[in-house]
């Protein structure tokens, strides 16, 4: 096996565990639907988490082409987004449904600091790895406008840690969803 194959296999564990955890928790909630008070916003973030895992997996393939990832420090820097998207994924959805039931909206706002700290760290490291590892390989001349978009989304996500306004959370979820949807449509494999 080549170095890149070893690296992508290692990252695939994080991505695979994230997908498995996301769907296992979702199936658990569906099985016990009579105990769950559903709310659309946490479900929307589950979709966003899944999209982030898929996009991240494709980005890792591109990142590992860079010579920096030959070194341990470069590899650790490159896999940081995988660690944080995994942490976001496992925190965005509850793993247990209490006997008294589960209110998804309450769960969401009780855990928002943890959930969105992980997501903001994921985006921060995605920005850094994009800027230092992926972008130099493609010599993109439109780097400033892309960086402005990435940083704007990062600021919006950091706001989710501190703001408990449902409309703000819905707005940011929609922006992030549309951003990821555009990445899925236009990302080259």
C-alpha angles and dihedrals in degrees: 000000000000124000092255092053091053092048096048089047090054092049091045088066091061093045093045093048090049093052092044093049092047094052095038090055092045092051090048090055092047092050090053096037092139088066095046127087100205125217125183098224099065088044089052090053089052088059090046091050091052091049090049091053093051095046091046092053092056091045091055091058089056093044095054090058088071117095092228089074089064087078124070093237091050092048093049090048090049095050096047092094090054091054093049096043087051091051090047092048095051092046099046094069128043119248098203132041111214119228090248090054138253130270106201094200092053091046090050096052094040090057101032095112093055095040096050096038087062092045093048090050089049091052093043091055092042088056092048095046091045092050098043104028114021104032098052089058092059098036091221112195093200094065097127096057091046091048091051090053093048093047092047090055090047091054091049091050093048087054088060089066092062108024119079096187113127093210092053091049091048091049094050092045089054093048092048091046092051091046092052092044090055090049091051092050097046103029112114119221 
